[in-house]
Tab-separated table of C-alpha atoms in Angstrom:
chain	number	residue	atom	x	y	z
A	196	MET	CA	10.089	115.318	273.058
A	197	ASP	CA	12.231	118.340	273.637
A	198	LYS	CA	11.690	117.976	277.478
A	199	LEU	CA	12.907	114.510	277.331
A	200	ASN	CA	15.978	115.527	275.250
A	201	LEU	CA	14.919	112.908	272.681
A	202	THR	CA	15.026	113.316	268.958
A	203	PHE	CA	14.526	110.835	266.162
A	204	PRO	CA	14.232	112.397	262.702
A	205	SER	CA	13.781	108.907	261.115
A	206	TYR	CA	12.825	105.457	262.182
A	207	PRO	CA	13.655	103.104	263.940
A	208	LYS	CA	12.733	104.829	267.222
A	209	PRO	CA	15.619	105.069	269.874
A	210	GLU	CA	15.342	102.478	272.559
A	211	SER	CA	15.661	105.197	275.216
A	212	LEU	CA	12.374	106.632	274.182
A	213	ILE	CA	10.609	103.299	274.238
A	214	ALA	CA	12.269	102.586	277.623
A	215	PHE	CA	10.877	105.846	279.085
A	216	LEU	CA	7.261	104.953	277.939
A	217	ILE	CA	7.415	101.434	279.181
A	218	ARG	CA	8.921	102.434	282.495
A	219	ALA	CA	6.161	105.002	282.895
A	220	VAL	CA	3.125	102.659	282.441
A	221	THR	CA	4.416	99.078	283.187
A	222	SER	CA	6.147	97.024	285.870
A	223	THR	CA	8.510	93.961	285.684
A	224	ASN	CA	6.730	91.009	284.023
A	225	ASP	CA	3.805	93.213	282.650
A	226	LEU	CA	2.683	92.420	279.103
A	227	VAL	CA	3.506	94.795	276.385
A	228	LEU	CA	1.582	94.655	273.033
A	229	ASP	CA	2.990	96.116	269.727
A	230	PHE	CA	0.757	95.576	266.887
A	231	HIS	CA	3.115	97.243	264.312
A	232	LEU	CA	6.301	95.439	265.275
A	233	GLY	CA	8.502	96.825	262.572
A	234	SER	CA	12.054	96.526	263.247
A	235	GLY	CA	11.353	95.220	266.791
A	236	THR	CA	12.385	98.115	268.911
A	237	THR	CA	9.598	97.772	271.374
A	238	ALA	CA	9.997	94.139	271.675
A	239	ALA	CA	13.878	94.457	272.151
A	240	VAL	CA	13.434	97.051	274.948
A	241	ALA	CA	10.613	95.141	276.619
A	242	HIS	CA	12.791	92.016	276.642
A	243	LYS	CA	15.724	93.926	278.284
A	244	MET	CA	13.523	95.466	280.813
A	245	GLY	CA	11.949	92.192	281.963
A	246	ARG	CA	8.563	92.678	280.350
A	247	ARG	CA	6.579	89.991	278.524
A	248	TYR	CA	5.589	91.132	275.039
A	249	ILE	CA	3.492	90.270	271.994
A	250	GLY	CA	4.492	91.780	268.599
A	251	ILE	CA	2.435	91.488	265.429
A	252	GLU	CA	3.726	92.317	262.069
A	253	GLN	CA	2.302	91.853	258.511
A	254	MET	CA	5.303	92.792	256.395
A	255	ASN	CA	7.730	90.102	255.105
A	256	TYR	CA	10.864	91.567	256.483
A	257	ILE	CA	10.360	89.977	259.936
A	258	ASN	CA	12.628	87.130	259.244
A	259	ASP	CA	15.347	89.359	257.895
A	260	ILE	CA	15.230	92.161	260.518
A	261	THR	CA	12.963	91.757	263.512
A	262	VAL	CA	13.661	88.055	264.433
A	263	PRO	CA	17.531	88.451	264.110
A	264	ARG	CA	17.397	91.571	266.168
A	265	LEU	CA	15.610	89.673	269.058
A	266	GLN	CA	18.166	86.797	268.676
A	267	LYS	CA	20.940	89.314	269.202
A	268	VAL	CA	19.160	90.747	272.255
A	269	ILE	CA	19.093	87.290	273.743
A	270	ALA	CA	22.712	86.858	272.901
A	271	GLY	CA	23.566	89.866	274.931
A	272	GLU	CA	23.944	92.758	272.403
A	273	GLN	CA	25.140	95.938	274.039
A	274	GLY	CA	23.405	98.609	271.967
A	275	GLY	CA	20.601	100.937	272.942
A	276	ILE	CA	19.699	100.771	276.601
A	277	SER	CA	21.690	97.581	277.291
A	278	LYS	CA	24.435	99.277	279.413
A	279	ASP	CA	21.735	101.438	281.241
A	280	VAL	CA	19.888	98.367	282.473
A	281	GLY	CA	22.837	96.133	282.879
A	282	TRP	CA	21.635	93.852	280.098
A	283	GLN	CA	23.744	90.700	279.790
A	284	GLY	CA	21.480	88.453	277.529
A	285	GLY	CA	19.081	85.610	278.120
A	286	GLY	CA	15.466	84.714	277.872
A	287	SER	CA	13.521	83.504	274.840
A	288	PHE	CA	10.701	84.279	272.461
A	289	VAL	CA	8.355	82.355	270.347
A	290	TYR	CA	7.812	83.229	266.665
A	291	ALA	CA	4.865	81.985	264.672
A	292	GLU	CA	3.146	82.787	261.401
A	293	LEU	CA	-0.742	82.723	260.743
A	294	MET	CA	-1.679	79.820	258.438
A	295	GLU	CA	-2.807	81.435	255.196
A	296	MET	CA	-6.135	80.756	253.488
A	297	ASN	CA	-7.311	83.419	251.145
A	298	ALA	CA	-4.069	85.276	251.812
A	299	TYR	CA	-2.385	82.659	249.600
A	300	PHE	CA	-4.442	83.614	246.613
A	301	VAL	CA	-3.711	87.254	247.240
A	302	HIS	CA	-0.071	86.557	247.102
A	303	GLU	CA	-0.414	84.504	243.889
A	304	ILE	CA	-2.531	87.166	242.179
A	305	GLN	CA	0.035	89.767	243.033
A	306	LYS	CA	2.864	87.522	241.553
A	307	ALA	CA	1.194	86.864	238.283
A	308	GLN	CA	2.748	88.298	235.244
A	309	SER	CA	0.056	87.711	232.650
A	310	THR	CA	-3.676	87.402	232.009
A	311	GLU	CA	-3.244	83.702	231.250
A	312	GLU	CA	-1.735	83.172	234.709
A	313	LEU	CA	-4.688	85.039	236.280
A	314	GLU	CA	-7.299	83.113	234.353
A	315	LYS	CA	-5.856	79.737	235.446
A	316	LEU	CA	-5.669	81.028	239.022
A	317	PHE	CA	-9.390	81.983	238.864
A	318	VAL	CA	-10.321	78.526	237.867
A	319	VAL	CA	-8.597	77.198	241.098
A	320	MET	CA	-9.977	79.995	243.178
A	321	LYS	CA	-13.566	79.039	242.297
A	322	THR	CA	-13.143	75.496	243.906
A	323	GLU	CA	-10.503	76.197	246.532
A	324	ALA	CA	-10.807	79.873	247.676
A	325	HIS	CA	-13.371	81.347	250.038
A	326	LEU	CA	-15.150	83.890	247.817
A	327	ASN	CA	-17.424	86.780	248.597
A	328	TYR	CA	-20.952	85.401	248.471
A	329	GLN	CA	-22.199	88.679	246.941
A	330	VAL	CA	-20.251	88.228	243.797
A	331	ALA	CA	-21.779	86.584	240.780
A	332	LEU	CA	-18.934	84.509	239.521
A	333	GLU	CA	-20.237	84.129	235.967
A	334	SER	CA	-19.937	87.906	235.579
A	335	VAL	CA	-16.283	88.169	236.594
A	336	LEU	CA	-14.809	87.134	233.205
A	337	SER	CA	-17.243	89.452	231.401
A	338	ALA	CA	-18.752	92.326	233.224
A	339	GLU	CA	-19.609	95.992	232.753
A	340	TYR	CA	-16.896	98.473	233.238
A	341	GLU	CA	-16.301	102.093	232.554
A	342	VAL	CA	-14.164	102.631	229.516
A	343	ASP	CA	-13.381	106.115	228.342
A	344	GLY	CA	-16.382	107.449	230.308
A	345	ILE	CA	-18.763	104.913	228.924
A	346	PHE	CA	-20.059	101.754	230.696
A	347	ARG	CA	-19.974	98.728	228.413
A	348	LYS	CA	-19.495	94.947	228.590
A	349	VAL	CA	-15.728	94.213	228.661
A	350	ALA	CA	-14.174	90.854	228.535
A	351	PHE	CA	-11.704	90.153	231.472
A	352	ASN	CA	-8.756	89.821	229.040
A	353	GLU	CA	-9.404	93.417	227.794
A	354	LEU	CA	-8.635	94.874	231.077
A	355	GLU	CA	-5.188	96.135	232.088
A	356	LEU	CA	-3.186	93.670	234.111
A	357	HIS	CA	-3.479	95.703	237.303
A	358	GLU	CA	-7.289	95.962	236.827
A	359	GLN	CA	-7.569	92.193	236.502
A	360	LYS	CA	-5.657	91.741	239.688
A	361	LYS	CA	-7.780	94.154	241.568
A	362	LEU	CA	-10.926	92.427	240.362
A	363	LEU	CA	-9.749	88.849	241.441
A	364	ILE	CA	-8.717	90.363	244.888
A	365	GLU	CA	-11.956	92.002	245.371
A	366	ILE	CA	-13.920	88.789	245.036
A	367	LEU	CA	-12.080	87.119	247.794
A	368	ASP	CA	-13.684	86.974	251.263
A	369	LYS	CA	-11.439	89.198	253.376
A	370	ASN	CA	-12.675	87.693	256.559
A	371	GLN	CA	-11.060	84.367	255.355
A	372	LEU	CA	-7.489	85.566	254.717
A	373	TYR	CA	-6.134	83.213	257.475
A	374	VAL	CA	-7.287	80.008	259.067
A	375	ASN	CA	-9.208	80.793	262.272
A	376	ALA	CA	-8.294	78.994	265.304
A	377	SER	CA	-11.923	77.652	265.677
A	378	ASP	CA	-11.610	76.036	262.199
A	379	MET	CA	-8.305	74.138	262.660
A	380	ASP	CA	-9.911	70.786	263.087
A	381	ASP	CA	-11.488	71.116	259.664
A	382	SER	CA	-9.923	68.224	257.695
A	383	ASP	CA	-10.130	70.135	254.519
A	384	LEU	CA	-7.531	72.704	255.834
A	385	ASN	CA	-4.847	70.117	256.554
A	386	VAL	CA	-3.577	71.752	259.646
A	387	SER	CA	-0.703	69.577	261.178
A	388	GLU	CA	-1.065	68.033	264.598
A	389	SER	CA	1.998	70.052	265.877
A	390	ASP	CA	0.335	73.359	264.613
A	391	LYS	CA	-2.866	72.313	266.439
A	392	ALA	CA	-0.969	71.566	269.732
A	393	PHE	CA	0.887	74.899	269.383
A	394	THR	CA	-2.403	76.796	268.805
A	395	ARG	CA	-4.160	75.236	271.819
A	396	SER	CA	-1.059	76.004	273.989
A	397	PHE	CA	-0.950	79.642	272.826
A	398	TYR	CA	-4.682	80.309	273.380
A	399	GLY	CA	-4.893	78.172	276.573
A	400	MET	CA	-7.387	75.846	274.981
A	401	GLU	CA	-8.171	72.581	276.677
């Protein structure tokens, strides 16, 4: 970093650093993948440098930070490397979200404010969520836990709220957090025709 005369004591990373790396290993129209998109620095630089890019982000700030940043890039913003590469704006990008399945229940569990809410949610989960087949559901609301160093039967409502949430999240099948593309024609999932068409286009399906 010293040899490049680049310093960045805190994030986001400077566009000049990303530009150096992209220039070193790619050519115009190459594909750049950033699976921790964050504030969108890599995508912004790739866009200005004429590279195609795919960015993946799990955090919920993408609509407040990342997407607006790329919109400004398209509009011709002059920060970062813009002047160095003669950036004048243009281009486009596609933004999409994964369709939630069990991830929906994770969010609902995290939002719950009381045991009563969690118990009602568990009733729904038993019929609508994809649960871990290794879990005996009848034991969830009354199971053996360690309390003060002693294992004993404890009712679900005796646990602390954060322990109740942890338990319900644990029984969800983590391989089914989102709808798989191969399952999108399942009528039970209610995937819209427009979403199906986009998915087929994105993956190059016939």
